[in-house]
Each structure stands twice: as structure tokens, then as C-alpha cells.
Amino acid sequence: MPLSSQLLPLFLFALAGALTPGPNNMISAGSGAAFGFRRTLPQIWGVTVGFAVMVVAIGLGLGTLFLAIPYMHQTLKIVGALYLLYLAWKIAHAGGPGGGAEVEKPMTLLQSALFQWVNPKAWTIALSIVPAFTTVGGDDLFAEVAMIALVSGLVTFPSLCLWAGFGALLARLLSTRRQQRIVNYVMAALVAASVVMLFL
């Protein structure tokens, strides 16, 4: 099947994965509420780049290693869950977009990129999208994998911007310190709730 004919279904598949609630989205919304949209941009870029790199790595053979060692999946789930709980704590103890936070640093680009490797939703999407849109034994594997990575990046960035923008807007609408604290706690609870989703 030519690459051009797969663009629309690939786009729709990637969009569904990027927009639906998951750890990355909850972190973007929580970070937007706690630290503001601009300070959340490194996290958004990190997810975008990190997931694209993961797609390329899986497309070029890393996925078989992951599937061949079953305990890796459970280990990644546990590490990812612990890290998400730590991030929830950071968001809960942030002081809001205006600063003055007890925990003042949102996730960096590198932290967000590395987080994809312990994010079970990212693994699930990558391990689904690569086989679905590549040809077994085909001559265009690299081009197909590159296209999947590109399309994934093109939908991931604006999707996370929407989530971060929603969080930042919510924090601005609720302007008192007490209201911002409540927003932080709600966003932190949503991040923590995504841990529960990992094990369902």
C-alpha cells in the first residue's frame, strides 16, 4: 500500500492516541495549571521528540526486544507509576503560574523525552502504530517509520498544547491563591489517577 494512501488513517490513529487522556496529557494540563503555558512548553517538546524517537526505535527493531522479555512491561509500568506519583506531588505543591512555588521547576525537555520510555500508554501506541502502518518485508521500511514518526510529532505537539492551555486557562480563571491551590490539587489527582489507569 503506498504511503500516500495511508496518511489519513495514520493521522486519525495518531490523533486519537495524542488527544485521549493519558499520563502525558494529564502532566501537560497539570503543569499548565501549576506553572503556566510557557513554562510547560519544554515538557510538550520533550514528549513530541521523545515519542517520535521511540517510534523510530521500535520501527527499527527495538519492539521485538520489548515483546521478547515479558517482565520488562511490568517493570516499566511500576517505574512509570512511581514517577507519575512524584509528578503529581510536584504539581500539588506548585504555587501557580505566577511563581512563588515551593516546587518551582516543571519537567524539562529531556525529562519528558526520557519519560516516554517508562510511559505504558506511549509504548502501547508505538507498538500498535508501527506494525499497523509498515509493510512486512517491504523495501520502504525506513520511509514508513519516518512518516509515522513525523505524523505522530505533528499531532502530539498541538494536542498537548491544548491540554496545557486548558490547565493554564483554568488556573487564570480561578485567580485567588486558594482557588489555584484547589486547581493544583485537582490536576495532581488526575495525574495520580492516570496511575490507576495504567493497571486497569
PDB file of C-alpha atoms in Angstrom:
ATOM      1  CA  MET A   1       0.000   0.000   0.000  1.00  0.00           C
ATOM      2  CA  PRO A   2       1.507   3.392  -0.994  1.00  0.00           C
ATOM      3  CA  LEU A   3       2.455   5.716   1.849  1.00  0.00           C
ATOM      4  CA  SER A   4       0.221   8.484   0.493  1.00  0.00           C
ATOM      5  CA  SER A   5      -2.898   6.328   0.779  1.00  0.00           C
ATOM      6  CA  GLN A   6      -2.124   5.626   4.444  1.00  0.00           C
ATOM      7  CA  LEU A   7      -1.727   9.254   5.510  1.00  0.00           C
ATOM      8  CA  LEU A   8      -5.351   9.864   6.534  1.00  0.00           C
ATOM      9  CA  PRO A   9      -5.788   6.670   8.590  1.00  0.00           C
ATOM     10  CA  LEU A  10      -2.321   7.226  10.112  1.00  0.00           C
ATOM     11  CA  PHE A  11      -3.236  10.802  11.019  1.00  0.00           C
ATOM     12  CA  LEU A  12      -6.532   9.720  12.623  1.00  0.00           C
ATOM     13  CA  PHE A  13      -4.824   6.894  14.562  1.00  0.00           C
ATOM     14  CA  ALA A  14      -2.103   9.241  15.840  1.00  0.00           C
ATOM     15  CA  LEU A  15      -4.636  11.956  16.707  1.00  0.00           C
ATOM     16  CA  ALA A  16      -6.748   9.544  18.744  1.00  0.00           C
ATOM     17  CA  GLY A  17      -3.662   8.454  20.680  1.00  0.00           C
ATOM     18  CA  ALA A  18      -2.476  12.020  21.264  1.00  0.00           C
ATOM     19  CA  LEU A  19      -5.778  13.609  22.315  1.00  0.00           C
ATOM     20  CA  THR A  20      -7.221  10.923  24.582  1.00  0.00           C
ATOM     21  CA  PRO A  21      -6.435  11.205  28.305  1.00  0.00           C
ATOM     22  CA  GLY A  22      -3.209   9.614  29.444  1.00  0.00           C
ATOM     23  CA  PRO A  23      -0.119  10.427  31.500  1.00  0.00           C
ATOM     24  CA  ASN A  24       1.347  12.928  29.006  1.00  0.00           C
ATOM     25  CA  ASN A  25      -1.936  14.849  28.686  1.00  0.00           C
ATOM     26  CA  MET A  26      -2.528  14.929  32.436  1.00  0.00           C
ATOM     27  CA  ILE A  27       1.038  16.149  33.046  1.00  0.00           C
ATOM     28  CA  SER A  28       0.621  18.899  30.412  1.00  0.00           C
ATOM     29  CA  ALA A  29      -2.679  20.060  31.912  1.00  0.00           C
ATOM     30  CA  GLY A  30      -1.311  19.897  35.451  1.00  0.00           C
ATOM     31  CA  SER A  31       1.893  21.674  34.500  1.00  0.00           C
ATOM     32  CA  GLY A  32      -0.068  24.335  32.610  1.00  0.00           C
ATOM     33  CA  ALA A  33      -2.181  24.969  35.705  1.00  0.00           C
ATOM     34  CA  ALA A  34       0.748  24.912  38.122  1.00  0.00           C
ATOM     35  CA  PHE A  35       3.477  26.635  36.096  1.00  0.00           C
ATOM     36  CA  GLY A  36       1.740  28.353  33.165  1.00  0.00           C
ATOM     37  CA  PHE A  37       1.682  27.545  29.444  1.00  0.00           C
ATOM     38  CA  ARG A  38       5.103  28.970  28.527  1.00  0.00           C
ATOM     39  CA  ARG A  39       6.946  27.051  31.253  1.00  0.00           C
ATOM     40  CA  THR A  40       5.173  23.862  30.134  1.00  0.00           C
ATOM     41  CA  LEU A  41       6.489  24.110  26.540  1.00  0.00           C
ATOM     42  CA  PRO A  42       9.703  22.151  27.289  1.00  0.00           C
ATOM     43  CA  GLN A  43       7.562  19.259  28.563  1.00  0.00           C
ATOM     44  CA  ILE A  44       5.443  19.400  25.393  1.00  0.00           C
ATOM     45  CA  TRP A  45       8.515  19.436  23.144  1.00  0.00           C
ATOM     46  CA  GLY A  46      10.057  16.616  25.164  1.00  0.00           C
ATOM     47  CA  VAL A  47       7.033  14.377  24.667  1.00  0.00           C
ATOM     48  CA  THR A  48       6.871  15.247  20.958  1.00  0.00           C
ATOM     49  CA  VAL A  49      10.543  14.472  20.325  1.00  0.00           C
ATOM     50  CA  GLY A  50      10.734  11.560  22.767  1.00  0.00           C
ATOM     51  CA  PHE A  51       7.739   9.757  21.294  1.00  0.00           C
ATOM     52  CA  ALA A  52       8.999  10.253  17.724  1.00  0.00           C
ATOM     53  CA  VAL A  53      12.371   8.748  18.732  1.00  0.00           C
ATOM     54  CA  MET A  54      10.548   5.833  20.372  1.00  0.00           C
ATOM     55  CA  VAL A  55       8.558   5.188  17.170  1.00  0.00           C
ATOM     56  CA  VAL A  56      11.777   5.130  15.127  1.00  0.00           C
ATOM     57  CA  ALA A  57      13.495   2.809  17.632  1.00  0.00           C
ATOM     58  CA  ILE A  58      10.549   0.394  17.645  1.00  0.00           C
ATOM     59  CA  GLY A  59      10.228   0.570  13.875  1.00  0.00           C
ATOM     60  CA  LEU A  60      13.872  -0.371  13.503  1.00  0.00           C
ATOM     61  CA  GLY A  61      13.613  -3.405  15.778  1.00  0.00           C
ATOM     62  CA  LEU A  62      13.532  -2.423  19.452  1.00  0.00           C
ATOM     63  CA  GLY A  63       9.900  -3.520  19.781  1.00  0.00           C
ATOM     64  CA  THR A  64      10.853  -7.184  19.332  1.00  0.00           C
ATOM     65  CA  LEU A  65      13.148  -6.961  22.373  1.00  0.00           C
ATOM     66  CA  PHE A  66      10.343  -5.464  24.450  1.00  0.00           C
ATOM     67  CA  LEU A  67       7.942  -8.230  23.395  1.00  0.00           C
ATOM     68  CA  ALA A  68      10.542 -10.977  23.912  1.00  0.00           C
ATOM     69  CA  ILE A  69      11.147 -10.065  27.575  1.00  0.00           C
ATOM     70  CA  PRO A  70       7.691 -10.028  29.226  1.00  0.00           C
ATOM     71  CA  TYR A  71       8.849  -8.775  32.655  1.00  0.00           C
ATOM     72  CA  MET A  72      10.088  -5.548  31.028  1.00  0.00           C
ATOM     73  CA  HIS A  73       6.466  -4.496  30.566  1.00  0.00           C
ATOM     74  CA  GLN A  74       5.632  -4.839  34.275  1.00  0.00           C
ATOM     75  CA  THR A  75       8.896  -3.162  35.303  1.00  0.00           C
ATOM     76  CA  LEU A  76       8.168  -0.189  33.034  1.00  0.00           C
ATOM     77  CA  LYS A  77       4.661   0.065  34.452  1.00  0.00           C
ATOM     78  CA  ILE A  78       5.933   0.216  38.023  1.00  0.00           C
ATOM     79  CA  VAL A  79       8.706   2.730  37.255  1.00  0.00           C
ATOM     80  CA  GLY A  80       6.258   4.860  35.253  1.00  0.00           C
ATOM     81  CA  ALA A  81       3.666   4.737  38.052  1.00  0.00           C
ATOM     82  CA  LEU A  82       6.192   5.832  40.694  1.00  0.00           C
ATOM     83  CA  TYR A  83       7.402   8.694  38.507  1.00  0.00           C
ATOM     84  CA  LEU A  84       3.824   9.830  37.842  1.00  0.00           C
ATOM     85  CA  LEU A  85       3.116   9.892  41.578  1.00  0.00           C
ATOM     86  CA  TYR A  86       6.226  12.034  42.061  1.00  0.00           C
ATOM     87  CA  LEU A  87       4.998  14.425  39.328  1.00  0.00           C
ATOM     88  CA  ALA A  88       1.558  14.571  40.954  1.00  0.00           C
ATOM     89  CA  TRP A  89       3.254  15.608  44.200  1.00  0.00           C
ATOM     90  CA  LYS A  90       5.200  18.332  42.349  1.00  0.00           C
ATOM     91  CA  ILE A  91       2.026  19.718  40.767  1.00  0.00           C
ATOM     92  CA  ALA A  92       0.121  19.627  44.063  1.00  0.00           C
ATOM     93  CA  HIS A  93       2.867  21.645  45.770  1.00  0.00           C
ATOM     94  CA  ALA A  94       3.365  24.224  42.999  1.00  0.00           C
ATOM     95  CA  GLY A  95       2.287  27.767  43.683  1.00  0.00           C
ATOM     96  CA  GLY A  96       0.617  28.606  40.377  1.00  0.00           C
ATOM     97  CA  PRO A  97       1.656  30.343  37.136  1.00  0.00           C
ATOM     98  CA  GLY A  98       2.692  33.498  38.962  1.00  0.00           C
ATOM     99  CA  GLY A  99       5.603  31.819  40.700  1.00  0.00           C
ATOM    100  CA  GLY A 100       6.345  31.637  44.382  1.00  0.00           C
ATOM    101  CA  ALA A 101       6.118  27.885  44.256  1.00  0.00           C
ATOM    102  CA  GLU A 102       7.572  25.531  46.762  1.00  0.00           C
ATOM    103  CA  VAL A 103       8.466  23.311  43.805  1.00  0.00           C
ATOM    104  CA  GLU A 104       9.345  25.742  41.033  1.00  0.00           C
ATOM    105  CA  LYS A 105      10.519  23.585  38.158  1.00  0.00           C
ATOM    106  CA  PRO A 106       8.222  21.887  35.647  1.00  0.00           C
ATOM    107  CA  MET A 107       9.525  18.911  33.648  1.00  0.00           C
ATOM    108  CA  THR A 108      12.398  19.653  31.316  1.00  0.00           C
ATOM    109  CA  LEU A 109      12.560  18.618  27.660  1.00  0.00           C
ATOM    110  CA  LEU A 110      14.978  15.794  28.471  1.00  0.00           C
ATOM    111  CA  GLN A 111      12.929  14.518  31.421  1.00  0.00           C
ATOM    112  CA  SER A 112       9.780  14.443  29.274  1.00  0.00           C
ATOM    113  CA  ALA A 113      11.560  12.706  26.399  1.00  0.00           C
ATOM    114  CA  LEU A 114      13.001  10.064  28.735  1.00  0.00           C
ATOM    115  CA  PHE A 115       9.641   9.627  30.450  1.00  0.00           C
ATOM    116  CA  GLN A 116       8.240   8.142  27.213  1.00  0.00           C
ATOM    117  CA  TRP A 117      10.354   5.034  27.831  1.00  0.00           C
ATOM    118  CA  VAL A 118       8.509   4.311  31.090  1.00  0.00           C
ATOM    119  CA  ASN A 119       5.111   5.534  29.893  1.00  0.00           C
ATOM    120  CA  PRO A 120       2.953   2.464  29.210  1.00  0.00           C
ATOM    121  CA  LYS A 121       0.492   4.426  27.050  1.00  0.00           C
ATOM    122  CA  ALA A 122       3.344   5.612  24.815  1.00  0.00           C
ATOM    123  CA  TRP A 123       4.590   2.006  24.498  1.00  0.00           C
ATOM    124  CA  THR A 124       1.089   0.749  23.703  1.00  0.00           C
ATOM    125  CA  ILE A 125       0.524   3.340  20.981  1.00  0.00           C
ATOM    126  CA  ALA A 126       4.000   2.921  19.469  1.00  0.00           C
ATOM    127  CA  LEU A 127       3.755  -0.877  19.478  1.00  0.00           C
ATOM    128  CA  SER A 128       0.348  -0.595  17.757  1.00  0.00           C
ATOM    129  CA  ILE A 129       1.030   2.137  15.217  1.00  0.00           C
ATOM    130  CA  VAL A 130       4.319   0.771  13.836  1.00  0.00           C
ATOM    131  CA  PRO A 131       3.032  -2.667  12.761  1.00  0.00           C
ATOM    132  CA  ALA A 132      -0.248  -1.172  11.538  1.00  0.00           C
ATOM    133  CA  PHE A 133       1.417   1.238   9.105  1.00  0.00           C
ATOM    134  CA  THR A 134       4.548  -0.605   7.983  1.00  0.00           C
ATOM    135  CA  THR A 135       4.886  -3.344   5.383  1.00  0.00           C
ATOM    136  CA  VAL A 136       6.413  -6.641   6.494  1.00  0.00           C
ATOM    137  CA  GLY A 137       9.480  -7.307   4.372  1.00  0.00           C
ATOM    138  CA  GLY A 138       8.902  -4.113   2.411  1.00  0.00           C
ATOM    139  CA  ASP A 139      11.654  -2.025   0.842  1.00  0.00           C
ATOM    140  CA  ASP A 140      10.311   1.235   2.255  1.00  0.00           C
ATOM    141  CA  LEU A 141      10.510   0.412   5.976  1.00  0.00           C
ATOM    142  CA  PHE A 142      12.671   3.404   6.857  1.00  0.00           C
ATOM    143  CA  ALA A 143      10.432   5.789   4.885  1.00  0.00           C
ATOM    144  CA  GLU A 144       7.320   4.302   6.512  1.00  0.00           C
ATOM    145  CA  VAL A 145       8.778   4.575  10.021  1.00  0.00           C
ATOM    146  CA  ALA A 146       9.938   8.140   9.333  1.00  0.00           C
ATOM    147  CA  MET A 147       6.434   9.053   8.136  1.00  0.00           C
ATOM    148  CA  ILE A 148       4.848   7.546  11.269  1.00  0.00           C
ATOM    149  CA  ALA A 149       7.286   9.481  13.485  1.00  0.00           C
ATOM    150  CA  LEU A 150       6.642  12.727  11.575  1.00  0.00           C
ATOM    151  CA  VAL A 151       2.851  12.428  11.682  1.00  0.00           C
ATOM    152  CA  SER A 152       2.975  11.452  15.367  1.00  0.00           C
ATOM    153  CA  GLY A 153       5.029  14.540  16.145  1.00  0.00           C
ATOM    154  CA  LEU A 154       2.727  16.785  14.118  1.00  0.00           C
ATOM    155  CA  VAL A 155      -0.329  15.700  16.123  1.00  0.00           C
ATOM    156  CA  THR A 156       1.334  15.302  19.526  1.00  0.00           C
ATOM    157  CA  PHE A 157       2.558  18.899  19.830  1.00  0.00           C
ATOM    158  CA  PRO A 158      -0.774  20.708  19.250  1.00  0.00           C
ATOM    159  CA  SER A 159      -2.689  18.091  21.259  1.00  0.00           C
ATOM    160  CA  LEU A 160      -0.505  18.667  24.320  1.00  0.00           C
ATOM    161  CA  CYS A 161      -0.694  22.430  23.752  1.00  0.00           C
ATOM    162  CA  LEU A 162      -4.489  22.139  24.067  1.00  0.00           C
ATOM    163  CA  TRP A 163      -4.192  20.246  27.352  1.00  0.00           C
ATOM    164  CA  ALA A 164      -1.587  22.671  28.727  1.00  0.00           C
ATOM    165  CA  GLY A 165      -3.656  25.644  27.576  1.00  0.00           C
ATOM    166  CA  PHE A 166      -6.708  24.220  29.311  1.00  0.00           C
ATOM    167  CA  GLY A 167      -4.763  23.868  32.563  1.00  0.00           C
ATOM    168  CA  ALA A 168      -3.289  27.373  32.304  1.00  0.00           C
ATOM    169  CA  LEU A 169      -6.687  28.915  31.487  1.00  0.00           C
ATOM    170  CA  LEU A 170      -8.311  27.163  34.417  1.00  0.00           C
ATOM    171  CA  ALA A 171      -5.629  28.480  36.765  1.00  0.00           C
ATOM    172  CA  ARG A 172      -6.093  32.041  35.443  1.00  0.00           C
ATOM    173  CA  LEU A 173      -9.871  31.940  35.781  1.00  0.00           C
ATOM    174  CA  LEU A 174      -9.503  30.852  39.390  1.00  0.00           C
ATOM    175  CA  SER A 175      -7.236  33.675  40.453  1.00  0.00           C
ATOM    176  CA  THR A 176      -7.041  33.556  44.252  1.00  0.00           C
ATOM    177  CA  ARG A 177      -4.271  31.570  45.871  1.00  0.00           C
ATOM    178  CA  ARG A 178      -6.786  29.232  47.492  1.00  0.00           C
ATOM    179  CA  GLN A 179      -8.522  28.585  44.139  1.00  0.00           C
ATOM    180  CA  GLN A 180      -5.175  27.944  42.435  1.00  0.00           C
ATOM    181  CA  ARG A 181      -4.300  25.508  45.191  1.00  0.00           C
ATOM    182  CA  ILE A 182      -7.554  23.655  44.515  1.00  0.00           C
ATOM    183  CA  VAL A 183      -6.755  23.548  40.767  1.00  0.00           C
ATOM    184  CA  ASN A 184      -3.283  22.194  41.548  1.00  0.00           C
ATOM    185  CA  TYR A 185      -4.747  19.509  43.795  1.00  0.00           C
ATOM    186  CA  VAL A 186      -7.339  18.518  41.176  1.00  0.00           C
ATOM    187  CA  MET A 187      -4.698  18.340  38.425  1.00  0.00           C
ATOM    188  CA  ALA A 188      -2.375  16.378  40.706  1.00  0.00           C
ATOM    189  CA  ALA A 189      -5.230  13.988  41.472  1.00  0.00           C
ATOM    190  CA  LEU A 190      -5.818  13.495  37.722  1.00  0.00           C
ATOM    191  CA  VAL A 191      -2.133  12.698  37.194  1.00  0.00           C
ATOM    192  CA  ALA A 192      -2.280  10.258  40.098  1.00  0.00           C
ATOM    193  CA  ALA A 193      -5.497   8.780  38.659  1.00  0.00           C
ATOM    194  CA  SER A 194      -3.652   8.056  35.421  1.00  0.00           C
ATOM    195  CA  VAL A 195      -1.523   5.672  37.514  1.00  0.00           C
ATOM    196  CA  VAL A 196      -4.682   3.686  38.247  1.00  0.00           C
ATOM    197  CA  MET A 197      -5.471   3.617  34.508  1.00  0.00           C
ATOM    198  CA  LEU A 198      -2.064   2.054  33.848  1.00  0.00           C
ATOM    199  CA  PHE A 199      -3.036  -1.022  35.851  1.00  0.00           C
ATOM    200  CA  LEU A 200      -6.587  -1.461  34.532  1.00  0.00           C
TER     201      LEU A 200
END
